[in-house]
Coordinates of C-alpha atoms in Angstrom, one line a residue:
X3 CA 0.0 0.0 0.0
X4 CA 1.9 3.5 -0.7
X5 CA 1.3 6.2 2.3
X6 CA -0.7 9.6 1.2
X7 CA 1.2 12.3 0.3
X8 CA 0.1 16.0 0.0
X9 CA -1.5 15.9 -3.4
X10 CA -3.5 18.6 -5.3
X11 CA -7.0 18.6 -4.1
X12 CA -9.3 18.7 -7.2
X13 CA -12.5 18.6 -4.6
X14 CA -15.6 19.3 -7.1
X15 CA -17.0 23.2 -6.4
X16 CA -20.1 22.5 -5.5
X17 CA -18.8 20.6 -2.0
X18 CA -18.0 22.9 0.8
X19 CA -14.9 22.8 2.3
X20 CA -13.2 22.5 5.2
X21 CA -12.0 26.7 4.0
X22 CA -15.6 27.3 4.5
X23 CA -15.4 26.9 7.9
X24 CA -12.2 28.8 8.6
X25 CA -9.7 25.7 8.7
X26 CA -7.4 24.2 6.1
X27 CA -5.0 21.8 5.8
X28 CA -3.0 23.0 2.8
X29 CA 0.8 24.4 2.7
X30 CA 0.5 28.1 3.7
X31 CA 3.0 30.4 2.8
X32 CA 6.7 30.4 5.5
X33 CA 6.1 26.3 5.2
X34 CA 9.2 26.1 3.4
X35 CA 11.9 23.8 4.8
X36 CA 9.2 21.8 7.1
X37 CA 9.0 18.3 6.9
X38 CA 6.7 16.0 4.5
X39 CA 3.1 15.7 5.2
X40 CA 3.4 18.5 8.1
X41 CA 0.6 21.0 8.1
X42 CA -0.2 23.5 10.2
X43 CA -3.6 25.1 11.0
X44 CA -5.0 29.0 9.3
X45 CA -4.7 31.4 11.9
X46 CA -2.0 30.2 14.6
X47 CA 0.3 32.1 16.5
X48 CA -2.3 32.8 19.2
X49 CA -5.3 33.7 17.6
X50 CA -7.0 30.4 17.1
X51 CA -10.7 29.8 17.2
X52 CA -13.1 30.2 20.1
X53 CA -12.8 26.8 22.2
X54 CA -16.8 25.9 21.4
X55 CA -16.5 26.7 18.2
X56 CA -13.6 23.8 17.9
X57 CA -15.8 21.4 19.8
X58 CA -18.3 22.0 17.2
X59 CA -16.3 21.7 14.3
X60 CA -15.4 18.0 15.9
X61 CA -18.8 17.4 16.5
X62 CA -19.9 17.9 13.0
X63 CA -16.9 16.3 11.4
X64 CA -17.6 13.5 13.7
X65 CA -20.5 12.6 11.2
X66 CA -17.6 11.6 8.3
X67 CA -18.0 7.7 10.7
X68 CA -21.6 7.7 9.3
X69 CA -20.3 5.7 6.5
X70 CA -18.6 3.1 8.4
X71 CA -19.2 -0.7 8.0
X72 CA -16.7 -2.9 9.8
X73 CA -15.2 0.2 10.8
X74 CA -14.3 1.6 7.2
X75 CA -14.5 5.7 8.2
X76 CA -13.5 9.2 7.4
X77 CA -12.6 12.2 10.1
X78 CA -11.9 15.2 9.8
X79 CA -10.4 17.2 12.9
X80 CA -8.5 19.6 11.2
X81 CA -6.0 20.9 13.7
X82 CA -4.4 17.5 13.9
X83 CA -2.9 17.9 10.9
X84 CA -0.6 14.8 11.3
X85 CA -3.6 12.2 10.8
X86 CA -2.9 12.9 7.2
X87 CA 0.2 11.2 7.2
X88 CA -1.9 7.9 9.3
X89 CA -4.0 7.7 5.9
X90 CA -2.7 5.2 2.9
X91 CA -4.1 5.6 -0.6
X92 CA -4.5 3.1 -3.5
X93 CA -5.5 3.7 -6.9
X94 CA -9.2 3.8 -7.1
X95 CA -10.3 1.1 -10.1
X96 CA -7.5 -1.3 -11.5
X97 CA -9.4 -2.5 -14.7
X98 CA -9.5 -1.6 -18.0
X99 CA -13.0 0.5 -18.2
X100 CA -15.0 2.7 -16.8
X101 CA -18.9 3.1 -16.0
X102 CA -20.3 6.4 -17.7
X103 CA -20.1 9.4 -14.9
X104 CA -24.2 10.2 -14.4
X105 CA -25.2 13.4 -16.0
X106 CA -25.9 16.1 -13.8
X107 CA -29.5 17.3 -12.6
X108 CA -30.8 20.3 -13.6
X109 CA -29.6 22.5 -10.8
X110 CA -25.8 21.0 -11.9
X111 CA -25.4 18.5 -9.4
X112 CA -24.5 14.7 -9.5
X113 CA -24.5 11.7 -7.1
X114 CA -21.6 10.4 -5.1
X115 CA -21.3 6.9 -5.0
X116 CA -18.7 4.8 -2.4
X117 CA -17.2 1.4 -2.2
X118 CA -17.3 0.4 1.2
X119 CA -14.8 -2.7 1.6
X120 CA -14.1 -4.5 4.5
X121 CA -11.1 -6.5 4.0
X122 CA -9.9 -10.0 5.8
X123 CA -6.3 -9.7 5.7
X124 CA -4.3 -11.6 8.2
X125 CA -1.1 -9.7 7.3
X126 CA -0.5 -9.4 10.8
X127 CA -0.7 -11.3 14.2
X128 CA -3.0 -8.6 15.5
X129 CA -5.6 -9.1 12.4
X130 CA -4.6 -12.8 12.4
X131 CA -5.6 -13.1 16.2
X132 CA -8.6 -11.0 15.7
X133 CA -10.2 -13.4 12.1
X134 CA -8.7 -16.5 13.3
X135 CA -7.8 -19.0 10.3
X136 CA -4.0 -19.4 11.2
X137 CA -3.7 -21.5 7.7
X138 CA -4.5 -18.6 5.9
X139 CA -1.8 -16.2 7.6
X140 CA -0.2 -13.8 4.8
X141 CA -2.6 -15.4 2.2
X142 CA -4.3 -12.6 -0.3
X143 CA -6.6 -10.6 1.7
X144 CA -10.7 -11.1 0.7
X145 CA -13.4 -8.8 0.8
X146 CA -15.3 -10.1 3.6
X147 CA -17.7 -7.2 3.2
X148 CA -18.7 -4.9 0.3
X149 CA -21.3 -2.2 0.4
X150 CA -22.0 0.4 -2.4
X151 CA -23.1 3.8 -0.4
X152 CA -25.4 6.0 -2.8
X153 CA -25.8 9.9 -2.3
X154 CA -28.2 11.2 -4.0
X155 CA -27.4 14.5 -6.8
X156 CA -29.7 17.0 -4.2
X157 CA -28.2 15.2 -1.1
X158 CA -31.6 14.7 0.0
X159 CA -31.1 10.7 0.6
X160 CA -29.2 8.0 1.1
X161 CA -28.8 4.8 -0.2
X162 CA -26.8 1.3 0.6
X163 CA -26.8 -1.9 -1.5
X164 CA -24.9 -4.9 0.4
X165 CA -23.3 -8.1 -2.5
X166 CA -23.4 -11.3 0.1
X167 CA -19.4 -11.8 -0.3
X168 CA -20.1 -15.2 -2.1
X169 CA -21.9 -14.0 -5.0
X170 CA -21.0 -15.5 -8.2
X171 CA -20.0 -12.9 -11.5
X172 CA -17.0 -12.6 -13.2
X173 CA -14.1 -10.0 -12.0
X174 CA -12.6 -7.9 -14.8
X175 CA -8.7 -8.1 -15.7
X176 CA -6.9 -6.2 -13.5
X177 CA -3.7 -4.7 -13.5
X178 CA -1.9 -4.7 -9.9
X179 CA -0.3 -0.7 -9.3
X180 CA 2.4 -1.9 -6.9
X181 CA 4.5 -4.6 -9.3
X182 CA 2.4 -4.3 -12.6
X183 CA 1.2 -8.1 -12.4
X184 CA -2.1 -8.6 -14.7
X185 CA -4.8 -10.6 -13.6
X186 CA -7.2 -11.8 -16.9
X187 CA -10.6 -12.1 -16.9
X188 CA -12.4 -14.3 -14.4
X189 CA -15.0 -17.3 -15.1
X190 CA -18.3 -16.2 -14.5
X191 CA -18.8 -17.8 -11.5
X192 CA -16.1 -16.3 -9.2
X193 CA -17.2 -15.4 -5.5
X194 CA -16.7 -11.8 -5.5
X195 CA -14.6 -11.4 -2.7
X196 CA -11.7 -12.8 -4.4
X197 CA -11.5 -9.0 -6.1
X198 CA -9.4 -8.0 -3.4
X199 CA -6.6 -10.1 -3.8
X200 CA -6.2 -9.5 -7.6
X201 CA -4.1 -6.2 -6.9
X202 CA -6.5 -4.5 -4.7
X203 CA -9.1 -2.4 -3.9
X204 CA -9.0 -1.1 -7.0
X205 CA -10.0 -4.4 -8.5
X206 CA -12.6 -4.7 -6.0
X207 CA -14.5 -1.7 -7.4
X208 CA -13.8 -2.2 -11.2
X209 CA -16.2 -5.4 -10.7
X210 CA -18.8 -3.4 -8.8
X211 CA -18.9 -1.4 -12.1
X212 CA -18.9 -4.2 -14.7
X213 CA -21.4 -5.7 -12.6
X214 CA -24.0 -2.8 -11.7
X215 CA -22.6 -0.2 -14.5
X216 CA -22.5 2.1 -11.8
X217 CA -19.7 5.0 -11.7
X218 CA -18.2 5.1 -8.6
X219 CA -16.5 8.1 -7.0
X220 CA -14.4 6.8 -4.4
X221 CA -13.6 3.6 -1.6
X222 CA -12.7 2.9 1.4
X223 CA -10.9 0.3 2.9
X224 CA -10.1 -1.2 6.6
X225 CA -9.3 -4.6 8.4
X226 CA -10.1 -6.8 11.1
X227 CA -7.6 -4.5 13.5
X228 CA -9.1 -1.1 12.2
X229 CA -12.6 -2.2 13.7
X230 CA -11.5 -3.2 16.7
X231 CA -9.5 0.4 17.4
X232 CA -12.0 2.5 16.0
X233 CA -15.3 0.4 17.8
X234 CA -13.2 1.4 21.0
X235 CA -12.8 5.0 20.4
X236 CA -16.2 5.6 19.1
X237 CA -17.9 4.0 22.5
X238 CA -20.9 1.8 22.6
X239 CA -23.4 1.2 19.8
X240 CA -26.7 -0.5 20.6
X241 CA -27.7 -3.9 19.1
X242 CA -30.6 -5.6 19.6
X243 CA -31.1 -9.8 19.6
X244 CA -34.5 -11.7 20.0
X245 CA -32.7 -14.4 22.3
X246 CA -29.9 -15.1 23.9
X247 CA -27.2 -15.4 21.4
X248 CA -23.7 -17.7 21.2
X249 CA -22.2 -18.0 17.7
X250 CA -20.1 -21.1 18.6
X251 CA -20.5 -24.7 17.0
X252 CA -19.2 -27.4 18.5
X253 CA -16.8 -27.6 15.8
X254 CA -15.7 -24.2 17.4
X255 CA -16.6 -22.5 14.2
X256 CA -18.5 -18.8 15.2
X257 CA -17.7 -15.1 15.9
X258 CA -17.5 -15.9 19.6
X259 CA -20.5 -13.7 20.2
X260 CA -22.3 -14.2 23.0
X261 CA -25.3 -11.7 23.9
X262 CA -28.6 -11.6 26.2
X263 CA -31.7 -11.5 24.6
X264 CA -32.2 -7.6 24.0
X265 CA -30.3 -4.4 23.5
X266 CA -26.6 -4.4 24.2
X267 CA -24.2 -1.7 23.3
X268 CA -21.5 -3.4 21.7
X269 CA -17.8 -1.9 21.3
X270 CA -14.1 -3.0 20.6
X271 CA -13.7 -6.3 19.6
X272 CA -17.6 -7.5 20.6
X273 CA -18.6 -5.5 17.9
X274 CA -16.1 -6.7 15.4
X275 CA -18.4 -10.2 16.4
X276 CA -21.3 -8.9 15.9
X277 CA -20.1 -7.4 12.0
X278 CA -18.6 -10.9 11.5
X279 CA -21.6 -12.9 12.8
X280 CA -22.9 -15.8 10.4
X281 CA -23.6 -19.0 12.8
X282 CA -26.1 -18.0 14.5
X283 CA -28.1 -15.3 12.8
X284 CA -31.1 -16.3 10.9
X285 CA -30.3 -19.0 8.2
X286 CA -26.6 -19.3 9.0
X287 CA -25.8 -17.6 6.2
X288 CA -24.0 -14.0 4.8
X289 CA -27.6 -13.1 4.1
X290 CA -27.8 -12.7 8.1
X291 CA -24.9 -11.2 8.4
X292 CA -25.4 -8.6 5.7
X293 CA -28.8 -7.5 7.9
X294 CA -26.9 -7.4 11.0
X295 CA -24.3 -5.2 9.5
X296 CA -27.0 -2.8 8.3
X297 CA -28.3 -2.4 11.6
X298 CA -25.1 -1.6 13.3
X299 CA -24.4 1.2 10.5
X300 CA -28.1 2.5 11.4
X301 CA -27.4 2.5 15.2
X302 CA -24.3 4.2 14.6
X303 CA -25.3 6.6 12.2
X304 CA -28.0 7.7 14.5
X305 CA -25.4 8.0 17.8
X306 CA -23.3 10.5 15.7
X307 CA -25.7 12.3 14.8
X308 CA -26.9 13.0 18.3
X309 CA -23.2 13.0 19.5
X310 CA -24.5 10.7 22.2
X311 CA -20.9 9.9 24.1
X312 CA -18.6 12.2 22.0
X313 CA -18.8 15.2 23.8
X314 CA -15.2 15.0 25.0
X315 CA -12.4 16.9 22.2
X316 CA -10.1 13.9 23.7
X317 CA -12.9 11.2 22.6
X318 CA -13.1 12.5 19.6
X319 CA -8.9 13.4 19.1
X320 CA -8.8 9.5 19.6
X321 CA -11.5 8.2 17.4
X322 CA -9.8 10.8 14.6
X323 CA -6.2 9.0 15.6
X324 CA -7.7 5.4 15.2
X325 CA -9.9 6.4 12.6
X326 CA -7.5 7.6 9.9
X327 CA -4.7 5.1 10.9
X328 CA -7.5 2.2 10.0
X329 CA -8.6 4.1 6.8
X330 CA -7.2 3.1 3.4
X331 CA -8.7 5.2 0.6
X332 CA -8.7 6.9 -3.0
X333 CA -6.3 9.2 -4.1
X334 CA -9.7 11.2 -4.1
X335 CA -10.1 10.8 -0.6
X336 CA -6.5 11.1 0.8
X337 CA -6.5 14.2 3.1
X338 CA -8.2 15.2 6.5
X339 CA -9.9 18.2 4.1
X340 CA -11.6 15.8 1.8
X341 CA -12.6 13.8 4.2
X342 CA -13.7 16.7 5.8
X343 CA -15.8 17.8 2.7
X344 CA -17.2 13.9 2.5
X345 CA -18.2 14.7 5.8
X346 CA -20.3 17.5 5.5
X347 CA -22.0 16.0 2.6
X348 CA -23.3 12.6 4.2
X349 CA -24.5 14.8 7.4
X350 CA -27.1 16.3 5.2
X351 CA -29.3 13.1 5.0
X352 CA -31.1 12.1 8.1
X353 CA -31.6 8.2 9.2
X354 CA -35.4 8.8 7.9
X355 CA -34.1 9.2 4.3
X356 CA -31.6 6.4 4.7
X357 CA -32.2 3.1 2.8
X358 CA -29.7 -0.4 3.4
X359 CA -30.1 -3.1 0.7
X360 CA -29.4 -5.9 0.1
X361 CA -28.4 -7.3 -3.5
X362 CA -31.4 -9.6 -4.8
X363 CA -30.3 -12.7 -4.9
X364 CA -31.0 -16.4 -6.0
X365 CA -29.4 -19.7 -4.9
X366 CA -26.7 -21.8 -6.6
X367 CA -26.0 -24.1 -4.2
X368 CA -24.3 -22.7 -1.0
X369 CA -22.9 -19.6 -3.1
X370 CA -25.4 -16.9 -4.7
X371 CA -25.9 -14.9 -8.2
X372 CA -28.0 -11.4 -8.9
X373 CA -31.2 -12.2 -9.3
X374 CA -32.3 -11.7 -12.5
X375 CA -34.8 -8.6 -13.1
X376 CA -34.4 -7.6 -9.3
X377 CA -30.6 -7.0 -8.5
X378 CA -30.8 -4.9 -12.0
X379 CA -33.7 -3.1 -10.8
X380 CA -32.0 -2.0 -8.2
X381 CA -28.8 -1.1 -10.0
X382 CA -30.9 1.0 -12.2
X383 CA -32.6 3.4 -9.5
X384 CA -29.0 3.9 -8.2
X385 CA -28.1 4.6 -11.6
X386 CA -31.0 6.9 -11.8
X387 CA -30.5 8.5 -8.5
X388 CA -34.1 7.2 -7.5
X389 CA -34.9 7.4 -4.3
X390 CA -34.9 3.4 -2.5
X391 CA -37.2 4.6 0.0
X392 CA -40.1 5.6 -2.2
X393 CA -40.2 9.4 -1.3
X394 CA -39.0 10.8 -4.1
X395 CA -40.0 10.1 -7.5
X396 CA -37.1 11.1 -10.4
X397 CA -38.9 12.2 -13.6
X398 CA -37.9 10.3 -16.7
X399 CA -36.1 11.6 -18.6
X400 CA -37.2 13.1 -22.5
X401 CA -35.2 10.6 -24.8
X402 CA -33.0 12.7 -27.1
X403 CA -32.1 12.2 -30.5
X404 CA -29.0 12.6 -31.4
X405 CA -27.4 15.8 -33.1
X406 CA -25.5 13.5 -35.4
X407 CA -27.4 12.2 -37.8
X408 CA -27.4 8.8 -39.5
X409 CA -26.0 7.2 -42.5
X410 CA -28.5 5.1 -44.9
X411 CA -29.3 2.1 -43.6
X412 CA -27.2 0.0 -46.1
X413 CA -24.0 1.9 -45.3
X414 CA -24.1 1.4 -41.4
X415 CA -22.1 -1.0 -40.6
X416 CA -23.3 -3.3 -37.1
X417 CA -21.5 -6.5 -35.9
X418 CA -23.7 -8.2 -33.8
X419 CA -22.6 -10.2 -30.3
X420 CA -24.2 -12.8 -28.4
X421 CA -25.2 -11.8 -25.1
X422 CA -27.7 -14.0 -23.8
X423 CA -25.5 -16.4 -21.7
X424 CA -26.3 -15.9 -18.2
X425 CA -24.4 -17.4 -15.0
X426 CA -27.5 -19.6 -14.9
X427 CA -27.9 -20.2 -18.8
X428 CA -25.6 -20.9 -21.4
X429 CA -25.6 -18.7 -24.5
X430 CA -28.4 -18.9 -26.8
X431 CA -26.9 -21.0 -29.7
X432 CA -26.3 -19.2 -32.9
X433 CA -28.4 -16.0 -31.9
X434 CA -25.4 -13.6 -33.1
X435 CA -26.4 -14.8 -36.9
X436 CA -30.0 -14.8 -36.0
X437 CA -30.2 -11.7 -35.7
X438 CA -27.5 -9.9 -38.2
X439 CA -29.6 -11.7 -40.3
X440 CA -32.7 -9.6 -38.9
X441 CA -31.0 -6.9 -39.6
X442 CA -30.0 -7.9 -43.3
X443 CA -33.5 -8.3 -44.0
X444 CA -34.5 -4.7 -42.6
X445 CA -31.6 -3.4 -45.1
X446 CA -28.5 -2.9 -42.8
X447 CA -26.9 -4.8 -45.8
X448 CA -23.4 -4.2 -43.4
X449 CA -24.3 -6.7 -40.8
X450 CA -21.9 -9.2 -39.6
X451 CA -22.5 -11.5 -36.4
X452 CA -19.4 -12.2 -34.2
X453 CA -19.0 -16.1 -33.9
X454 CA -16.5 -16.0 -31.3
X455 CA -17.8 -13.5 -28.9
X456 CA -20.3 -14.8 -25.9
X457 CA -21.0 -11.9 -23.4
X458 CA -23.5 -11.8 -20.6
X459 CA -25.7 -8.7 -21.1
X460 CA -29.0 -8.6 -19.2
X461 CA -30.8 -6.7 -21.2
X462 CA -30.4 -5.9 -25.5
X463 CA -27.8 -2.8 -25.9
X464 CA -25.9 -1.1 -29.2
X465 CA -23.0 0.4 -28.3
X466 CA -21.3 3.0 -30.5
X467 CA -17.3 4.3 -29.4
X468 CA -17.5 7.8 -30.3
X469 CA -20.6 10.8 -30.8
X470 CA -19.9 10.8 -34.5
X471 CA -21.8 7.1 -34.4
X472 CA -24.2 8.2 -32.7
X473 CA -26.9 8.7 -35.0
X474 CA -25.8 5.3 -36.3
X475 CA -26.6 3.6 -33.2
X476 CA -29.8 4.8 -32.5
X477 CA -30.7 4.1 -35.5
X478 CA -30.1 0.4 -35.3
X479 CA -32.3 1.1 -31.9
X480 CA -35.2 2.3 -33.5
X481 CA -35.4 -0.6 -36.1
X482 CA -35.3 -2.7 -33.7
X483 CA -38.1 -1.1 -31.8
X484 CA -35.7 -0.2 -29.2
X485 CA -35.7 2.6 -27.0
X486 CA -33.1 5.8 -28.5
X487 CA -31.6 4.8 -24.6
X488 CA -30.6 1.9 -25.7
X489 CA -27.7 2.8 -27.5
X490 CA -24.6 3.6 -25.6
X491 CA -21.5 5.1 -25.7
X492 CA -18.3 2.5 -25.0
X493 CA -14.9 2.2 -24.9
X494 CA -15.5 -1.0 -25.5
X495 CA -16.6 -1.1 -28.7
X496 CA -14.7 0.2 -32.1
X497 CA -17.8 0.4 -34.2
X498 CA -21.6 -0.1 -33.8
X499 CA -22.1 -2.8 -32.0
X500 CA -25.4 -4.6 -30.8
X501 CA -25.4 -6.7 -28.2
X502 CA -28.1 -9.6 -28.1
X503 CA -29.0 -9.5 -24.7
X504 CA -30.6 -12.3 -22.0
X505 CA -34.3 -10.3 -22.7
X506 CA -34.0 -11.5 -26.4
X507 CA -33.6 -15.2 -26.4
X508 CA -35.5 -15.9 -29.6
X509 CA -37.9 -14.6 -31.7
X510 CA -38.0 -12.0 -34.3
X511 CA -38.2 -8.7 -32.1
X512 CA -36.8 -7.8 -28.9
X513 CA -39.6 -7.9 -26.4
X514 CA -41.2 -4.1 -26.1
X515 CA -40.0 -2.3 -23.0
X516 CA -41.9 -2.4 -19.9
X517 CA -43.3 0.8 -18.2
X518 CA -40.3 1.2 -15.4
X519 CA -41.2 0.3 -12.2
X520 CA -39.4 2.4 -10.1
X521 CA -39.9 1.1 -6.3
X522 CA -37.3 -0.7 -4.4
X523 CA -37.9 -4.9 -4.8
X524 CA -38.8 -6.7 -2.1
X525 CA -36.3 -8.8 -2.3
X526 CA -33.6 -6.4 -1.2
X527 CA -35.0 -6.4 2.5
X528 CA -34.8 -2.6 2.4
X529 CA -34.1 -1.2 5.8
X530 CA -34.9 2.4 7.4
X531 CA -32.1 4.0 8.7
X532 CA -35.0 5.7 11.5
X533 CA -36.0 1.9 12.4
X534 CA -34.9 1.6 16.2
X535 CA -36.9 -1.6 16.7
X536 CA -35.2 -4.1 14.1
X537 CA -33.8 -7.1 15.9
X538 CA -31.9 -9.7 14.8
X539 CA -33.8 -13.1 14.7
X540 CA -31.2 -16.0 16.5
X541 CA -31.1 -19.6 15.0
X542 CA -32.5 -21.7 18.0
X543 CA -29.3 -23.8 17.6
X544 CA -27.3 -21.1 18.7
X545 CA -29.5 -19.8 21.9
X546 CA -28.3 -20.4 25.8

């Protein structure tokens, strides 16, 4: 992992900063000569800020820990400007492409979407002591937990979408930073938290974007030991089981947690258990897990906010201390002042506009896949910036021709690619030729299948590289009946390219688009952040 060093800040304009509020972090001018990464606050020499207006400034930046799961958090107490130096930085996606950025709302703004990881790693005796599994000591870390945190354009909500850590997809090539080794292309049915050991976080959020085809801003990153530290400094967090709980087998498998029936407040290394908690919860399974997690990151989120138990400047000097020396992060994210600015941001939503998730899902024998229709339902209102909680309704938008306009039919050219495999189906024999021959017959003379290609693409797409194809692709879209959306710009792609996705099996036509739906499924188990009664539901073979 390489350590943060003072980089240039490129925060977007329309964030405040941590300027704003009469602090920075940045070089000022008779710095010359000091050491790396030293900083020293505006204003010193005596004339420093009213004492409760510091307290304040803690107390508001204390609301950065809102995004934690497994401890992953931000902090930003600017006048310890060494914490900077605590925070290491990674690059933020290791593969090859990129999900399109969203295009801003009317008033100019855009969502903010982060990758919260929680790694495994037992790269030391500390983590190694705290996860247990001596045989896999110094083995590639996993991503035990990964959570995709959704702020909306008009920061009026929140949104979370958990991926069970076994679910099935393929992971991108990617290209590790540190000693330029290159990991190809998984199968389609590798568990997803291998991502993390194929050159690092980065990797873990280029496959949340092939997978979802969601842009994401920024990630961070901490392990088994980070929980523990910060859990500790933060203070108690109330948790709530409907019976006594131990998560023990007698194969000695389990968190170790062992609770009464009720509401504990849980800290330090008991609420590293609870995080980690599998036998015992509900089915047994990450499901469980995933619920209890959101429930932590509820109770916690609502604690901040109230600054119940971190009214103390040395409470919250230590969480900052623990905080940033857990934290691995972005480039993006790699000072106290952007952290800061992150900060402000996520204290704009309250719990009642806070939504957790979790991925729909269907079985494939102890591991699990997106459930077709659902999981890319739910992708889509992220995409969208839709609300989860069924507040707010986004009005579509006006589909819009395109400026360019197109050739004649006969002089487009359009390869055509299989897409119809699925990780539960194989590809849909000979369908490339099927339908180039479609094509041929409506007079795009130029169309050639691609026998060699066999992608997995949900739903039927033409993809175009550059705006001067454009009005190419859409036009493809329309013969086809499809929607003028359906035709997307791609790196991927060096020429018009339609994509026969899973929707269009057979038959002659692609089937007619559906009137969105734009509520939340019910099979992502979508939880209030202002829910104070959700319990966890113990496994009767794990009650004392």
């Amino acid at each position: 992992m390489r350590q943060n060093s003072v980089r240039k800040e490129g925060a977007r304009s329309r964030v405040p900063h941590a300027s704003d509020h009469g602090w920075d972090d940045g070089a000022q001018q008779g710095d010359a000569g000091r050491p790396p990464g030293h900083r020293r606050r505006r204003g010193s020499g005596g004339k420093g800020r009213p004492r409760r207006r510091k307290r304040r400034v803690l107390r508001w930046s204390a609301t950065v820990l809102s995004v934690l799961i497994l401890g992953t958090a931000g902090a930003g107490y600017l006048y310890y400007q060494h914490l900077n130096g605590n925070i290491e930085t990674d690059d933020l996606n290791l593969g090859e492409h990129r999900a399109p950025e969203p295009t801003p709302n009317a008033a100019g703004q855009t969502p903010l979407n982060i990758l919260l990881i929680g790694s495994d790693a037992r790269d030391s005796k500390e983590n190694q002591k705290l996860g247990g599994a001596k045989d896999t000591f110094g083995a590639p870390p996993l991503a035990d937990v990964q959570m995709l945190l959704h702020l909306s354009a008009d920061r009026s909500n929140m949104s979370v979408i958990s991926m069970p850590r076994d679910t099935l997809l393929t992971i991108p090539k990617c290209t590790d930073p540190d000693d330029g080794k290159v990991y190809p292309e998984s199968g389609p049915r590798t568990m997803t938290n291998q991502s993390l050991g194929r050159g690092g976080p980065g990797c873990t959020v280029a496959t949340w974007e092939k997978l979802t085809n969601i842009h994401i801003d920024h990630y961070m990153m901490v392990d088994f030991a980070g929980v523990v530290s910060m859990a500790d400094a933060i203070g108690g967090v109330p948790v709530c089981v409907d019976k006594n709980i131990h998560s023990r087998d007698s194969r000695g498998k389990g968190s170790g947690l062992k609770l009464k029936k009720g509401t504990t407040e849980v800290q330090g290394e008991q609420a590293l258990q609870w995080l980690r908690t599998r036998y015992g919860f509900e089915d047994g399974t990450d499901i469980g897990r995933a619920k209890a997690q959101h429930m932590y990151m509820n109770a916690l989120v609502r604690k901040l906010r109230e600054n119940t138990g971190l009214t103390s400047p040395n409470q919250l000097r230590k969480l900052a201390d623990k905080a940033t020396k857990a934290l691995n992060v972005d480039d993006g994210l790699g000072t106290i002042k952007k952290l800061y600015d992150l900060g402000n941001e996520l204290k704009k939503v309250s719990p009642s506009r806070t939504t957790m998730t979790t991925m729909p899902f269907d079985y494939v024998g102890a591991r699990v896949v997106p459930k077709p229709g659902d999981a890319e339902q739910l992708f889509r209102l992220v995409r969208d910036d839709i609300p989860l909680d069924g507040k707010g309704k986004k009005k579509p938008a006006k589909e819009k021709a395109s400026d360019d306009p197109a050739a004649d039919d006969d002089r487009i050219a359009v390869q055509v690619q299989n897409g119809t495999r699925t990780v539960t189906e194989p590809p849909a024999t000979g369908r490339a030729s099927t339908v180039a021959q479609i094509l041929a017959a409506k007079g795009f003379k130029k169309a050639t299948p691609d026998m060699t290609t066999a992608l997995t693409e949900g739903k039927t797409v033409v993809r175009y590289p550059s705006v001067d194809l454009e009005g190419d692709a859409q036009r493809v879209a329309k013969a086809l009946g499809l929607p003028l959306s359906s035709a997307k710009k791609s790196t991927d792609v060096s020429g018009v390219t339609l994509v026969v996705g899973a929707d269009w099996r057979e038959g002659e036509m692609p089937p007619k688009p559906k009137k969105k739906d734009d509520r939340t499924p019910d099979s992502a188990d979508a939880l209030s952040g202002s829910d104070k009664k959700a319990c966890m539901k113990v496994n009767p073979d794990f009650t004392w």
